[in-house]
Amino acid sequence: MIHSLFMINSAGDIFMEKHWKSVISRSVCDYFFEEQQKANSPEDVNPVISTPHHYLIHIYRENIYFVAVCTTEVPPLFVIEFLHRVVDTFTDYFGDGGESAIKDNYVIVYELLEEMLDNGFPLATESNILKELIKPPNILRTVVNTVTGSSNLADTLPTGQLSNVPWRRAGVKYTNNEAYFDVIEEIDAIIDKQGSTVFADIQGVIDCCVKLSGMPDLTLSFMNPRILDDVSFHPCVRFKRWEAERVLSFVPPDGNFRLISYHVGSQNMVAIPVYVKPNISFREGGGRFDVTVGPKQTMGKMVESVVITCAMPKVVLNMNLTPTQGTYTFDPVAKVLTWDVGKINPQKLPNLRGNISLQSGSPPPESNPAISVQFKIQQMAVSGLKVNRLDMYGEVSKSSPKKSFTFEKYKPFKGVKYLTKAGNFQVRT
Amino acid sequence: MSNGGGSYNAQNDSRAGSTGEPDLGTEPTGGFFSADYKKHDDLKQMLDSNKDNLKLEAMKRIVGMVAKGKDASDLFAAVVKNVVSKNIEVKKLVYVYLVRYAEEQQDLALLSIATFQRALKDPNQLIRASALRVLSSIRVPVIVPIMMLALKDSVVDMSPYVRKTAAHAIPKLYSLDPEQKDQLIQVIEKLLADKTTLVVGSAVMAFEELCPDRVDLIHKNYRKLCNLLVDVEEWGQVVIINMLTRYARTQFLDPNQQDVIADEDKNFYGDEDEKDSEEEEEDEEKEKTPPKKPYMMDPDHRLLLRNTKPLLQSRNAAVVMAVAQLYHHIAPKSEVGLVAKALVRLLRSHREIQHVVLSNVATLTTIRKVRGMFEPYLKSFFVRPSDPIHVRTLKLEILTNLATETSISTILREFQTYVTSSDKDFVAATIQAIGRCASSISEVTETCLNGLVGLLSNRNEYVVAESVVVIKKLLQMQPDSHSEIIQHMAKLADTITVPMARASILWMVGEYSDRVPKIAPDLLRKMAKNFINEEDIVKLQILNLAAKLCITNPKQTKLLCQYVLNLAKYDQNYDIRDRARFIRQLVSPAGEKGALGKHAKKIFLASKPAPVLDSSFKDRDQWQLGSLSHMINQQASGYSPLPDFPAAAPDPTVRNVEVPMPWAEKTHKKKAGKPKKEAFYSDEEEESESESDSEESSSSSSESGSESESEDDSKSESGSDKDKKSDEEAESSSSSSSESESSSESESDSESESEPDTKPQKKAPPPKTKSSTKPKKEAKQEVSLLDLDDKIKENGDSIPSQAHDEKTDHTLLDTEVDVSSTSAPVPAPASALDVLSPSLASDLQGLSINDKTDTAISVTTPMFVSTTSHELLHRMTGEGLSANYRFTRGTCIYSTSMVPVELTFTNHTDSPVSNIRIGDKKLQAGMTLQEFPEIPSLPGGGSMSVSIGIDFKDTIQPANFQICTQDRKYNVSIKPPVGELFQAVTMSEADFTAQQSKLTGMNENSGKVSIPSQHNNSKTITARMSELANVAPVSSSQDGIYRFAGKTVSGGTLLLITVKVGEDNSASITVNCELMAICSMLVKEVKQKLSLA
């Protein structure tokens, strides 16, 4: 399966390598560099590269190329998915998976890679299990370790691998038992010049932070589960109960995890919460830029954290604009205009207008750049999805006192939060 | 300390003292080596110190070097010493180092082996696992035997985690020494049988790496794999699904081609299918019944499809893709549509995943039949400006493939916006896509062409150039009435500079010069002027144009043509020179007209076929979807193409799992003959056996493994009950009725399963023993034989089936003799019995809940049941009442620790004997005896069998008790032969040897005997051994070694008998058992038995 892994930073340095089988010379990366040369941007490098003796499969995340070397037939998605899991684990451990974090924690990184893959085949990839085997660093522990010379490895070896619930370790204990559920929905949309919707789509996830003692068995039910068209689950969710009753029944992993991601049926009309009125024109040597943002269907909620970005054509030299609210920046190198609008006040619509100066001599661009919009709406799920209730099997209840005896008796604090944000929301101009 | 490996630490550890930026990858070269040496000395010192934190520090720095790809091999000796470190972290880092460098320092690496061997015996599973992991990762060929040993131990380890690691070690060992393949395959076979979800994924992975063609290893595990699939960890799922796809392609019929099947077959299989799916449904906890298909799908095929479907919901893209390819390759086309939604969902994921998924979707959309499934998701493939270029091109490809009459307008509108993109390559790709749409959908050709012509006035030259190329292709398809476009394009030749576009224009003008008769020569004139400055590709087309015009319009162009040809004659490019020479000969030969010159017109102006604009993904269909080979569109090493579906399905019964099923005997029992019909036995036997065979196979095929034994017992009892009722009926009707009952029983079974506790309570009057035991006895025999039959199948024909047949006859004859001579059975008065028996049935059901689990060592039905009765009470002593006892070797219905004994009372007088019961018991300490319920009355000349259970506590001490009638008491005693204290168990050969190795020394007893040559064959030895004791043969891979296993009924102590036959008919007998007395006794008895002439 995966033979070796090379991590390459944006400067083209191979700053870490790991081999699970025999050592492969890092010169194999030359093929990768060759491909990289051809590409315009780092994202454009083809993820699967075939070389005479090896196959290079890479992902690009956190400004690092993670290049896996394979020698035989292997499903490419298998490798890609695994590499992403590796980066997820780094992010989970170090707060971010960037180059400096990896270099700072290279011992842990190496130990993690050792545990996650055996002979090129994934061994332990569940964050919960890994944290049992290798303790994540934190400031306190780093200090203590430096003073006492102890290590970040678990003192007692875990038993987690043996439990029936591979994603949860046994013997979890909390003084405050709490379970938080964040229903986060993203609107993907393409709006055309006239302001009509070309394509709109709602994707949602439920992220959880569950800190409950023992082995809780949770059931989450929705008021309107039918609007979920396509769902993918964390392995803990019992699929059959979902099929039969449309409830989510699961023994949660400990800590943060993504319970489900879903897609709302396309037959539902998607409420577009904001509109953007762009007016961009170019002429010889310059142009006008005038953009107004306003709320559309917000269901009475405030639209917050609105950010407008626009990648201007290469010939744009500079922009001289005046916002009615918020601040704007124009990066003259990347030619990206960013306007941080903030909240939208329906009474006084935010507007940004001004002049564009172009490189002298070059013809004005024929097409206008697309505008992408970011926003957030708190306390609303745009699809209308509502959590009905969360039950914990094993809670003390009068009707069935018998059930509770094997479970720890506690009453958890439960909370559900809704959030709608823009996903890939772009306006063509 | 400030450079090299220490540089990580510079950031990590303030004590390292480096202040500047870490100099990763850019070491100062000057003085590097000397610094390196020094540093290594430093590290060596630290490693030699006895402080753990210094060692740790050193190891961290060394790992840093390893991580950076720096050479740290000269530290090997210093590092390897620390493998014994108590500090876990130091140890771990040493492991990391070892795995990296052991290959280079093989001799030194051997020093560490002993540590691993010790760690392999550690009580902590994780230590065992990591020891095995590192040991197997050290690529030192010398230790292959050690690894092999460790591996063999580990696959039977209690901890699934260790077994998983063992599975991972298999490919490592194989790559180190391919000669071990056969042994390793045996290990894989063992691991494949594992029922733990943690293990199976890795086991299949090892299977795939070593012996993907050994389909035979999968048969037995196929259903288990399907059923476990949902619970296997995600990486394992991918491997298993891919393997099962290939398996399905070899074992099942193509669901999309098979349409005609004889009606008869259909019904026959249809029933089974229904039944099967019912059973499976149970497993699945009531999933929807599959929709009825006009063709017949193997239930196993259906099982696979059904069990993989939920995995489309996995969060892991690789799993979703694996299921998608499985559906694509083996599902009926009507069901493949399911996967579209899941695949579209993956498009929300990381860009690399998008890329792979899109390229697979692109392949799928080239296949007309399945294209439709993506149509509802058309808009998901719209390109966003943020998409990387490779994703955009794939999306374009898909949109083009999906274009239909209905969707084309949406797509074209979308394409129009793409054309304005600032990315040149993307615009070019879009224009090509428009061209393809135009060529494939005739309705829009005109629109597209107009659109493209519109693009010709675009300011961007690339757009224009690409449009020209595409228009050229389109015009070629329908050149009529497009002369104005051609004119327009001819004008463009003045301005456009992109060579490909210029070449296209020239070609077109030349080809359709008759439509633009005025422009063409003018164009040639212009071109000729600038000939030397053109690109090669344009020059070739100028020559082409010149030649064509020279043929069609020689008056105007002859000279021009000559001029161009002359220019070309001295061109630098030899292609052009060649072409010029060639053309010159054709159009204006120097001498008389050459033979070819006559045909010049035909050669140059032949009508050319229009180019077919096809998807570049068309040919990717040959690869397995989702594979690496598919991605790179060439065969990756290790790729094996999916086989085609077989023309005729291979035997589906190979997947039947033949576990010893105690309940199977019940079905046979019903078919056993009645004592009355003794005369017909020999005839019947064959019939009943064949019946039971088929029954057996069907019942095992539908076997769900969830039936509890209690129900089976009830089944059996009601079966025998039925026997009684139908006693007087003809044989055939009886057997058929019981058969139908059994099938109805198996159905009701599944329903009652949900509430097994309530059932016994509903019907439980006190036990009555007046069941007619005679049929039961007969049945038992039958059963044992049939089980033997099973075993033969299981053991891979170790015993020829003919032998089994003979044996059947033999025992049945015995029975006949016995029955007639000893206990002339008379059916007991039916009156009372018929009323009582149903309750008895339910009673017994409640009594014998036997929770035998499916461990490696499981109790099995006896190989042989003695029919010889021993006298308990002589009729003289008993004043006309005689009693015999017989060991039935079944499972005692009263308690699992009791030996079941059947007592047969016969009344030799004319007057009835009443109130037969057991009186005082004088038993040894610890022994217990379960009495039979009192027999109210035994009529004169009548006979009746009852069963009792005696717990002998694994001794051969006799059980003394009294048998009482209404007015008399008789002291009797049962002394068990040593062989009857056991229960036959099945186990694998490996288990046997493993257990045997634990029972050595005092627990082993052996002897030698010579076996008469006529009896020195496996059949006789097996038969004799099973006659002697209730043991089951263990399949043996070696000739001349017979192994038998059993366990004591009361204590569950294991008994292992090995008979090794030498060359000169001498045999050595080894008996291993913790009970030494029994050991020695058995050796003696075995000797006697085997030496019998």
Short mmCIF file of N, CA, C and O in Angstrom, two decimals, chain B residues 414-461:
data_model
loop_
_atom_site.label_atom_id
_atom_site.label_comp_id
_atom_site.label_asym_id
_atom_site.label_seq_id
_atom_site.Cartn_x
_atom_site.Cartn_y
_atom_site.Cartn_z
N GLU B 414 -24.13 27.75 -19.45
CA GLU B 414 -23.05 27.65 -18.48
C GLU B 414 -21.70 27.79 -19.20
O GLU B 414 -20.81 28.51 -18.74
N PHE B 415 -21.59 27.10 -20.32
CA PHE B 415 -20.34 27.15 -21.07
C PHE B 415 -20.00 28.58 -21.49
O PHE B 415 -18.85 28.98 -21.53
N GLN B 416 -21.05 29.30 -21.83
CA GLN B 416 -20.81 30.69 -22.26
C GLN B 416 -20.10 31.49 -21.19
O GLN B 416 -19.22 32.29 -21.48
N THR B 417 -20.49 31.29 -19.94
CA THR B 417 -19.82 32.03 -18.88
C THR B 417 -18.38 31.55 -18.71
O THR B 417 -17.51 32.31 -18.34
N TYR B 418 -18.16 30.28 -18.96
CA TYR B 418 -16.79 29.77 -18.81
C TYR B 418 -15.86 30.38 -19.83
O TYR B 418 -14.68 30.57 -19.59
N VAL B 419 -16.42 30.66 -21.00
CA VAL B 419 -15.59 31.15 -22.08
C VAL B 419 -14.96 32.49 -21.71
O VAL B 419 -13.88 32.84 -22.17
N THR B 420 -15.63 33.22 -20.84
CA THR B 420 -15.09 34.52 -20.45
C THR B 420 -14.04 34.41 -19.34
O THR B 420 -13.52 35.42 -18.89
N SER B 421 -13.76 33.21 -18.93
CA SER B 421 -12.78 33.04 -17.86
C SER B 421 -11.41 33.57 -18.28
O SER B 421 -11.10 33.67 -19.46
N SER B 422 -10.62 33.90 -17.29
CA SER B 422 -9.31 34.44 -17.62
C SER B 422 -8.28 33.33 -17.83
O SER B 422 -7.15 33.58 -18.24
N ASP B 423 -8.67 32.12 -17.54
CA ASP B 423 -7.75 30.99 -17.68
C ASP B 423 -7.81 30.47 -19.12
O ASP B 423 -8.81 29.91 -19.56
N LYS B 424 -6.75 30.64 -19.84
CA LYS B 424 -6.74 30.31 -21.27
C LYS B 424 -7.00 28.83 -21.52
O LYS B 424 -7.79 28.46 -22.39
N ASP B 425 -6.34 28.00 -20.76
CA ASP B 425 -6.49 26.57 -21.00
C ASP B 425 -7.93 26.14 -20.78
O ASP B 425 -8.48 25.31 -21.51
N PHE B 426 -8.51 26.73 -19.76
CA PHE B 426 -9.89 26.38 -19.44
C PHE B 426 -10.82 26.83 -20.57
O PHE B 426 -11.72 26.10 -20.96
N VAL B 427 -10.57 28.01 -21.08
CA VAL B 427 -11.41 28.50 -22.18
C VAL B 427 -11.28 27.57 -23.37
O VAL B 427 -12.28 27.18 -23.99
N ALA B 428 -10.05 27.19 -23.67
CA ALA B 428 -9.84 26.28 -24.79
C ALA B 428 -10.60 24.99 -24.58
O ALA B 428 -11.27 24.48 -25.49
N ALA B 429 -10.52 24.49 -23.36
CA ALA B 429 -11.22 23.23 -23.06
C ALA B 429 -12.72 23.42 -23.21
O ALA B 429 -13.42 22.52 -23.69
N THR B 430 -13.22 24.57 -22.80
CA THR B 430 -14.65 24.82 -22.91
C THR B 430 -15.08 24.84 -24.37
O THR B 430 -16.11 24.26 -24.73
N ILE B 431 -14.28 25.47 -25.18
CA ILE B 431 -14.65 25.55 -26.60
C ILE B 431 -14.66 24.16 -27.22
O ILE B 431 -15.56 23.80 -27.97
N GLN B 432 -13.70 23.38 -26.83
CA GLN B 432 -13.71 21.99 -27.32
C GLN B 432 -14.96 21.26 -26.85
O GLN B 432 -15.57 20.49 -27.59
N ALA B 433 -15.33 21.53 -25.61
CA ALA B 433 -16.52 20.88 -25.07
C ALA B 433 -17.74 21.31 -25.86
O ALA B 433 -18.62 20.48 -26.17
N ILE B 434 -17.82 22.59 -26.19
CA ILE B 434 -18.96 23.06 -26.99
C ILE B 434 -18.98 22.30 -28.32
O ILE B 434 -20.03 21.85 -28.78
N GLY B 435 -17.81 22.16 -28.90
CA GLY B 435 -17.71 21.44 -30.16
C GLY B 435 -18.24 20.02 -30.03
O GLY B 435 -18.97 19.53 -30.90
N ARG B 436 -17.89 19.39 -28.93
CA ARG B 436 -18.35 18.01 -28.74
C ARG B 436 -19.86 17.95 -28.57
O ARG B 436 -20.52 17.04 -29.07
N CYS B 437 -20.38 18.89 -27.81
CA CYS B 437 -21.83 18.93 -27.64
C CYS B 437 -22.49 19.10 -29.01
O CYS B 437 -23.47 18.43 -29.33
N ALA B 438 -21.94 20.01 -29.79
CA ALA B 438 -22.53 20.29 -31.09
C ALA B 438 -22.51 19.06 -31.97
O ALA B 438 -23.46 18.80 -32.70
N SER B 439 -21.45 18.31 -31.90
CA SER B 439 -21.37 17.14 -32.78
C SER B 439 -22.25 16.01 -32.28
O SER B 439 -22.73 15.22 -33.07
N SER B 440 -22.46 15.93 -30.98
CA SER B 440 -23.23 14.78 -30.49
C SER B 440 -24.73 15.06 -30.50
O SER B 440 -25.52 14.14 -30.60
N ILE B 441 -25.12 16.29 -30.37
CA ILE B 441 -26.55 16.59 -30.36
C ILE B 441 -26.86 17.44 -31.59
O ILE B 441 -26.53 18.62 -31.65
N SER B 442 -27.51 16.82 -32.56
CA SER B 442 -27.66 17.50 -33.85
C SER B 442 -28.55 18.73 -33.74
O SER B 442 -28.39 19.68 -34.50
N GLU B 443 -29.47 18.73 -32.78
CA GLU B 443 -30.38 19.88 -32.64
C GLU B 443 -29.63 21.18 -32.40
O GLU B 443 -30.07 22.25 -32.80
N VAL B 444 -28.53 21.09 -31.70
CA VAL B 444 -27.88 22.32 -31.30
C VAL B 444 -26.65 22.64 -32.14
O VAL B 444 -25.98 23.63 -31.87
N THR B 445 -26.38 21.81 -33.13
CA THR B 445 -25.17 22.03 -33.91
C THR B 445 -25.13 23.45 -34.46
O THR B 445 -24.14 24.16 -34.35
N GLU B 446 -26.28 23.83 -34.99
CA GLU B 446 -26.36 25.14 -35.61
C GLU B 446 -26.08 26.25 -34.58
O GLU B 446 -25.26 27.14 -34.80
N THR B 447 -26.76 26.13 -33.45
CA THR B 447 -26.59 27.13 -32.40
C THR B 447 -25.13 27.21 -31.98
O THR B 447 -24.56 28.29 -31.81
N CYS B 448 -24.54 26.06 -31.77
CA CYS B 448 -23.16 26.02 -31.31
C CYS B 448 -22.24 26.67 -32.34
O CYS B 448 -21.35 27.44 -32.00
N LEU B 449 -22.51 26.33 -33.58
CA LEU B 449 -21.66 26.84 -34.63
C LEU B 449 -21.73 28.36 -34.66
O LEU B 449 -20.71 29.05 -34.73
N ASN B 450 -22.95 28.86 -34.55
CA ASN B 450 -23.10 30.31 -34.52
C ASN B 450 -22.37 30.92 -33.34
O ASN B 450 -21.69 31.93 -33.47
N GLY B 451 -22.51 30.24 -32.20
CA GLY B 451 -21.83 30.73 -31.02
C GLY B 451 -20.33 30.76 -31.22
O GLY B 451 -19.65 31.73 -30.88
N LEU B 452 -19.84 29.69 -31.83
CA LEU B 452 -18.40 29.61 -32.04
C LEU B 452 -17.93 30.67 -33.03
O LEU B 452 -16.87 31.28 -32.87
N VAL B 453 -18.74 30.88 -34.05
CA VAL B 453 -18.37 31.92 -35.02
C VAL B 453 -18.33 33.26 -34.32
O VAL B 453 -17.45 34.09 -34.58
N GLY B 454 -19.28 33.44 -33.38
CA GLY B 454 -19.27 34.66 -32.59
C GLY B 454 -17.96 34.82 -31.85
O GLY B 454 -17.40 35.91 -31.74
N LEU B 455 -17.47 33.72 -31.39
CA LEU B 455 -16.22 33.77 -30.64
C LEU B 455 -15.03 34.15 -31.52
O LEU B 455 -13.98 34.55 -31.04
N LEU B 456 -15.22 33.98 -32.83
CA LEU B 456 -14.11 34.29 -33.73
C LEU B 456 -13.75 35.77 -33.67
O LEU B 456 -12.63 36.15 -33.99
N SER B 457 -14.73 36.56 -33.26
CA SER B 457 -14.43 37.99 -33.17
C SER B 457 -13.95 38.37 -31.77
O SER B 457 -13.84 39.54 -31.45
N ASN B 458 -13.72 37.36 -30.97
CA ASN B 458 -13.22 37.60 -29.62
C ASN B 458 -11.85 38.27 -29.68
O ASN B 458 -11.07 38.05 -30.62
N ARG B 459 -11.59 39.08 -28.67
CA ARG B 459 -10.32 39.77 -28.68
C ARG B 459 -9.18 38.83 -28.30
O ARG B 459 -8.03 39.04 -28.62
N ASN B 460 -9.53 37.83 -27.55
CA ASN B 460 -8.49 36.90 -27.12
C ASN B 460 -8.13 35.94 -28.24
O ASN B 460 -8.98 35.22 -28.77
N GLU B 461 -6.89 35.92 -28.55
CA GLU B 461 -6.46 35.13 -29.69
C GLU B 461 -6.62 33.62 -29.45
O GLU B 461 -6.95 32.87 -30.34
#
